[in-house]
Coordinates of N, CA, C and O in Angstrom, one line a residue:
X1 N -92.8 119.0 -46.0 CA -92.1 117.9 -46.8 C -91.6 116.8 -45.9 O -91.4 115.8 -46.5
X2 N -91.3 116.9 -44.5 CA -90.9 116.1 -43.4 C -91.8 114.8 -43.5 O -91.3 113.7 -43.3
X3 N -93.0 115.2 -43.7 CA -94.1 114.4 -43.4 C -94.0 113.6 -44.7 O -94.4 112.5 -44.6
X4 N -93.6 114.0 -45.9 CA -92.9 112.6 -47.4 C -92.0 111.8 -47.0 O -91.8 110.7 -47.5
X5 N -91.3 112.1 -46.2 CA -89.7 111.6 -46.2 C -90.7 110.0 -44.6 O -90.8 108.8 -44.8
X6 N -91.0 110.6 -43.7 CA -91.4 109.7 -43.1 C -92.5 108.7 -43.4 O -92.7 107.7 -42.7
X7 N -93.3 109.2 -44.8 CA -94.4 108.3 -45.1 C -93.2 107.3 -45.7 O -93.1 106.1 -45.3
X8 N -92.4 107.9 -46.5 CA -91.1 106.9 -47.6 C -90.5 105.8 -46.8 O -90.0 104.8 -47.4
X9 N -90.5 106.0 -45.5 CA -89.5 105.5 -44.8 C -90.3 104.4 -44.1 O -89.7 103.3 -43.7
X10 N -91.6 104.6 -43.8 CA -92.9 103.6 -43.3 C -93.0 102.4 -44.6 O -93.0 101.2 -44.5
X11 N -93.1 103.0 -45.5 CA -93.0 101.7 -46.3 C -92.1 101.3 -47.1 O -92.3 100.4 -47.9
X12 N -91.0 101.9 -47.0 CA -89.8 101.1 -47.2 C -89.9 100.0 -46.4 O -89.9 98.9 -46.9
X13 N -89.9 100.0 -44.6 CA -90.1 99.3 -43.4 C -91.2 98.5 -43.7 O -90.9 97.4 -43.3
X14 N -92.4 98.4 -44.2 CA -93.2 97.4 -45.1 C -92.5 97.0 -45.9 O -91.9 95.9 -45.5
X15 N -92.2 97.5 -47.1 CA -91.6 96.5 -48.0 C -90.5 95.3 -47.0 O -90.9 94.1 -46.9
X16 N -89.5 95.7 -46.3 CA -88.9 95.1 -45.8 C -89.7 93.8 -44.7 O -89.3 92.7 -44.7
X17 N -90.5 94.2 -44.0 CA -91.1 93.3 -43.6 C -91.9 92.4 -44.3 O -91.8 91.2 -44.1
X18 N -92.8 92.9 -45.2 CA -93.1 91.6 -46.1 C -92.2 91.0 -47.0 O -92.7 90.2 -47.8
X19 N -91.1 91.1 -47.2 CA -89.7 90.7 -47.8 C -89.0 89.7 -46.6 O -88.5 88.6 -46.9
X20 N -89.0 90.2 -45.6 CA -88.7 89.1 -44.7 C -89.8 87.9 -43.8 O -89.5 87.0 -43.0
X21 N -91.0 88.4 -44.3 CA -91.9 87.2 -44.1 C -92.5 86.5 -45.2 O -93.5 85.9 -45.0
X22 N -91.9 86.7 -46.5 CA -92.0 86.0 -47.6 C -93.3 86.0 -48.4 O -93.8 85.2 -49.2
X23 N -93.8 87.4 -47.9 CA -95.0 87.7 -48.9 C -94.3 89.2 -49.9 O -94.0 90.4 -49.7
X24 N -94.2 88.1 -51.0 CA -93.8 89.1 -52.2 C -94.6 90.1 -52.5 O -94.1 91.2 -52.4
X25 N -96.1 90.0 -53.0 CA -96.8 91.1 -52.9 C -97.3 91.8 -52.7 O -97.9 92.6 -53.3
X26 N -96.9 91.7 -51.0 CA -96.6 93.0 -50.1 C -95.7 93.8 -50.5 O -95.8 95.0 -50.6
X27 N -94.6 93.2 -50.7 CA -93.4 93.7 -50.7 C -92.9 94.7 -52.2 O -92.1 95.6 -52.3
X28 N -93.5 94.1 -52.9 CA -93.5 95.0 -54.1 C -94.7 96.1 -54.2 O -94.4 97.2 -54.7
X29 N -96.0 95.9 -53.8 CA -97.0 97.1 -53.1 C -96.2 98.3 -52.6 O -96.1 99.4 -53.2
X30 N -95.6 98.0 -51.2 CA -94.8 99.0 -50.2 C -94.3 99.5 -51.2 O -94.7 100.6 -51.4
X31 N -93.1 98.8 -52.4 CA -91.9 99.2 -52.4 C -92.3 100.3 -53.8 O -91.5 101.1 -54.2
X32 N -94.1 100.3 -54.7 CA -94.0 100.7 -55.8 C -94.6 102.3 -54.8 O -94.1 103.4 -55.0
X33 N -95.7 102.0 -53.6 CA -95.8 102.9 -52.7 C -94.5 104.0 -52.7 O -94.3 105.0 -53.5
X34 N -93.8 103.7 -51.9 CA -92.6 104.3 -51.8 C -91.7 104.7 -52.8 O -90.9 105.5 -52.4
X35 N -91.6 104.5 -53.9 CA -91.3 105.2 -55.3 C -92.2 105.8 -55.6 O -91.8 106.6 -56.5
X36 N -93.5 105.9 -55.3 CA -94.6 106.7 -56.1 C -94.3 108.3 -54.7 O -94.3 109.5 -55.0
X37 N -94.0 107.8 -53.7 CA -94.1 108.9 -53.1 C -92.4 109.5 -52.9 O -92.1 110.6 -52.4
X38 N -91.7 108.7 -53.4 CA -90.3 109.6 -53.7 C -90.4 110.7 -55.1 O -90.1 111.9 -55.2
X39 N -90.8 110.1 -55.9 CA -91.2 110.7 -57.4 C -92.1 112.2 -56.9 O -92.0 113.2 -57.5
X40 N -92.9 112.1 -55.9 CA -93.4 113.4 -55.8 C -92.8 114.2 -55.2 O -93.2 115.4 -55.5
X41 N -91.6 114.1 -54.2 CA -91.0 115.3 -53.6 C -89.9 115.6 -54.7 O -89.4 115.0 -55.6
X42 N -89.8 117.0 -54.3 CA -88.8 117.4 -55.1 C -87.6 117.3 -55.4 O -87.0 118.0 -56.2
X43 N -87.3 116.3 -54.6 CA -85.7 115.2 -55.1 C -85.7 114.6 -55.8 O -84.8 114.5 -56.7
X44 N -87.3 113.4 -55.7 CA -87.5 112.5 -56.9 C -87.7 113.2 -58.4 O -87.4 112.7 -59.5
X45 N -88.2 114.4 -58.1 CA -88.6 114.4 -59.8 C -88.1 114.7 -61.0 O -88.8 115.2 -62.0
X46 N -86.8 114.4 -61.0 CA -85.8 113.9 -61.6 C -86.1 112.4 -62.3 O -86.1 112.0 -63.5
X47 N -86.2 111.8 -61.2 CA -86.5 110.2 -61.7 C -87.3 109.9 -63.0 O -87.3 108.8 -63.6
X48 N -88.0 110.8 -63.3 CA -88.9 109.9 -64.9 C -88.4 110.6 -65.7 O -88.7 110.2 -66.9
X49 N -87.6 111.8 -65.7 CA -86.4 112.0 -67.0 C -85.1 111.4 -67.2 O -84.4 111.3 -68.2
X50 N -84.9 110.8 -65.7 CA -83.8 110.0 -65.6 C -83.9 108.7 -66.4 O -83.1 108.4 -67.3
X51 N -84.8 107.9 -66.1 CA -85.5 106.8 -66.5 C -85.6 106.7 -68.0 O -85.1 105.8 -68.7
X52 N -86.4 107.8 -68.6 CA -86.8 107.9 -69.7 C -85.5 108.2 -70.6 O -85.4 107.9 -71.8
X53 N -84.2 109.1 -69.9 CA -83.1 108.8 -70.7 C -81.9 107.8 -70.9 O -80.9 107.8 -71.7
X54 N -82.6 106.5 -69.7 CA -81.8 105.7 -69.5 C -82.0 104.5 -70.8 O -81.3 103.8 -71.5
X55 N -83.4 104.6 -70.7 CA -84.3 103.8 -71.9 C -84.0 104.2 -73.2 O -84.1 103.4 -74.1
X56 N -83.4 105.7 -73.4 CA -83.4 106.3 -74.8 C -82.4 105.3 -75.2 O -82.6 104.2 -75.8
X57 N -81.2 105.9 -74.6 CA -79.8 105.6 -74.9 C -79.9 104.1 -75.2 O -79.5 103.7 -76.3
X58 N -80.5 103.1 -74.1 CA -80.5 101.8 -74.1 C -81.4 101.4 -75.7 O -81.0 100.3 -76.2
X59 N -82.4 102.1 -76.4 CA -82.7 102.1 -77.5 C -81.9 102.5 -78.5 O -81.7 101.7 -79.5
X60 N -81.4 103.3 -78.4 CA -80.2 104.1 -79.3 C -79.0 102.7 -79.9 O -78.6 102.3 -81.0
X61 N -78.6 102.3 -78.6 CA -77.6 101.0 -78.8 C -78.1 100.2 -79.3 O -77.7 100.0 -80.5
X62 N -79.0 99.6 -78.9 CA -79.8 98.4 -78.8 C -80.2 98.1 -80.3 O -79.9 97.0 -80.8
X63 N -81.1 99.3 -81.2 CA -81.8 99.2 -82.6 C -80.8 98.7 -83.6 O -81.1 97.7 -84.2
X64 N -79.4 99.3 -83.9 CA -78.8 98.9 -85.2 C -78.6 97.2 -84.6 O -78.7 96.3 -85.4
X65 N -78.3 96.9 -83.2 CA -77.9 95.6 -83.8 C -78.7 94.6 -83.7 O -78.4 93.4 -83.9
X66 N -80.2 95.2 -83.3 CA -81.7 94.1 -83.7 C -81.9 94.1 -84.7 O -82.4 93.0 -85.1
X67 N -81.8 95.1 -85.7 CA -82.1 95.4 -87.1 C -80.6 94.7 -87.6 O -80.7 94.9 -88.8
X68 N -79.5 94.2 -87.4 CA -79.0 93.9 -88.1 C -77.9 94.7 -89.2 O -77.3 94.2 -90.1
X69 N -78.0 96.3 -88.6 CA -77.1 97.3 -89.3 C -75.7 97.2 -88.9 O -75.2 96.9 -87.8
X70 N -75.3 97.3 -90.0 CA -73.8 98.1 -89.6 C -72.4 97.0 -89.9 O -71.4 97.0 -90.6
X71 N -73.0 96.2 -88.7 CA -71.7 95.0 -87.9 C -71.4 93.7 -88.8 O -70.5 92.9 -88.6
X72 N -72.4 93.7 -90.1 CA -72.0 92.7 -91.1 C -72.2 91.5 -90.5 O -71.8 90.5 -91.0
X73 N -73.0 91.4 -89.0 CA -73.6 89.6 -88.6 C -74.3 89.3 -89.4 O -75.2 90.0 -90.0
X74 N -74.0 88.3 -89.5 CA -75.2 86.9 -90.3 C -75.5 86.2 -89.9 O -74.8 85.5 -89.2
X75 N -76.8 85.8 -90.0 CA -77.3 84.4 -89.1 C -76.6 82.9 -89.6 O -77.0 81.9 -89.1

């Protein structure tokens, strides 16, 4: 597992370099790289239930007052 932690850390160090030489899509490449390989060890894999509950909740709020329930707004 040593050998995740240093691939993560190689392209974080990309992202960061093409972030400081102003090529964005490098920099977003490295940086989805390196989330794809955090998500696989077993620290990350947490992250897409995390995500997915962050999104619920943010749905949960979000629907009564797109639909217009509840709060008596009027256009």
């Amino acid at each position: 597992m040593e050998s995740a932690g240093v691939l993560i850390f190689f392209a974080l160090v990309g992202a960061f370099i093409c972030a400081k030489a102003r090529v964005p899509s490098g920099a977003v490449a490295f940086t989805v790289v390196a989330l794809a390989l955090f998500v696989a060890t077993p620290v990350g894999q947490g992250v897409p239930d995390a995500v997915a509950g962050f999104f619920s909740a943010v749905d949960d709020a979000t629907t009564p007052v797109l639909n217009e329930e509840g709060s008596g707004a009027s256009r």
